[in-house]
C-alpha positions as CSV (number, residue, x, y, z in Angstrom):
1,X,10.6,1.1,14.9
2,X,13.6,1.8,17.6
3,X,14.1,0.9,20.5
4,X,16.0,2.6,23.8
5,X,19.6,0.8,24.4
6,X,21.6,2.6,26.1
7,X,23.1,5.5,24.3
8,X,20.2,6.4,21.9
9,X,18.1,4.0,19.5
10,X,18.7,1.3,17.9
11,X,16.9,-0.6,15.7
12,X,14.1,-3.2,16.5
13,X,13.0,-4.5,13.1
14,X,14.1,-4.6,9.4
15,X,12.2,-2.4,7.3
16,X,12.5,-1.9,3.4
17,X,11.0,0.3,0.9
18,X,12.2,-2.3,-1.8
19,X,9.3,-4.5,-1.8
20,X,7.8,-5.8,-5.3
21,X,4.2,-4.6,-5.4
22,X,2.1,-6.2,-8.3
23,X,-1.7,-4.9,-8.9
24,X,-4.0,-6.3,-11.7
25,X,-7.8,-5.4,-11.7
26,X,-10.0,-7.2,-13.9
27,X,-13.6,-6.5,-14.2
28,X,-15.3,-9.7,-15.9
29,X,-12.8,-11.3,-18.3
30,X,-11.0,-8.0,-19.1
31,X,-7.5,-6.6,-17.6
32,X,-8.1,-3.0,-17.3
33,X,-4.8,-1.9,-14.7
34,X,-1.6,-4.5,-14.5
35,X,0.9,-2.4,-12.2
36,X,3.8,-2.9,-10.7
37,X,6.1,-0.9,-8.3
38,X,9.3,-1.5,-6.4
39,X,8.1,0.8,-3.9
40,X,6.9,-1.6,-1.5
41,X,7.1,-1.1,2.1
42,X,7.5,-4.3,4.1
43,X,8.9,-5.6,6.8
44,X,11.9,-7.7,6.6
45,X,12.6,-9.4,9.7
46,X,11.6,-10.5,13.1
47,X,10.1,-13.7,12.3
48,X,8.7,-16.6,13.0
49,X,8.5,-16.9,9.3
50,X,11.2,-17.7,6.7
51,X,9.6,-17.8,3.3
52,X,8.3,-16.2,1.4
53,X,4.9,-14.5,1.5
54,X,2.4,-14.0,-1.6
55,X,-1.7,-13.3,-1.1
56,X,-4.5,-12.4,-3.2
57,X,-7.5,-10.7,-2.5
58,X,-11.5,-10.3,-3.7
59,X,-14.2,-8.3,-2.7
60,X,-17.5,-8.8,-1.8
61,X,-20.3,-6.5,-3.9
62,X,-20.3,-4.4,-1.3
63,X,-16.8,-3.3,-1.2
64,X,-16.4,-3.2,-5.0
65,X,-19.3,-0.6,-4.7
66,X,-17.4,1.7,-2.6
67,X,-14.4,1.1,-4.5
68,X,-16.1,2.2,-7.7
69,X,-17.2,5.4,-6.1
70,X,-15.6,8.7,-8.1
71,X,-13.9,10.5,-5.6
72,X,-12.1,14.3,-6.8
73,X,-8.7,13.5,-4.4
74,X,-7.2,17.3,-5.6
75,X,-10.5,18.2,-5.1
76,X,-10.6,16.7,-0.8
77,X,-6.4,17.5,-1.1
78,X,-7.4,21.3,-1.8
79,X,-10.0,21.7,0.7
80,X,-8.6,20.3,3.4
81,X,-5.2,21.4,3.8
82,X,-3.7,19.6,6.7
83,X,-4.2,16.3,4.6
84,X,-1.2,17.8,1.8
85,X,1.0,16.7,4.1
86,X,0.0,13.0,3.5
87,X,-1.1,13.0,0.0
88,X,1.2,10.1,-1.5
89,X,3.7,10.9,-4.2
90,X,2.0,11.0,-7.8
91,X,-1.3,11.2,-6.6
């Protein structure tokens, strides 16, 4: 994000790209992805807080349903080419 000061932009926030990302998926007792990427895009500063932040997340049913769901990505990439422009890297 920028900001108007001035002569041109300057900065309003710290951003990095640097974040540690970890992913595992378990289904029952079984790990079937552990991931990790240093890829992570966060943002560093601008408070109020000063440690640091971990979460966790689970899904209802529902949403693990829909997550399930086989979708062809090439396949929605291909046919609908404005969207190349946002497929993310490796995909």
């Amino acid at each position: 994000m920028f900001s108007l000061k001035g002569k041109g932009l300057a900065p309003a926030c710290r951003d990095t790209f640097e974040g540690v990302v970890e992913m595992k998926i378990w289904e029952l007792d079984e790990l079937i992805v552990n991931a990790k990427s240093t890829d992570g895009g966060l943002e560093i500063g601008g408070g109020p807080w000063e440690t640091t932040w971990k979460d966790s997340a689970e899904f209802n049913d529902a949403i693990k349903a829909l997550l399930s769901v086989d979708v062809d990505l090439d396949g929605v990439f291909e046919q609908l080419p404005p969207l190349k422009l946002f497929k993310p890297r490796g995909l």
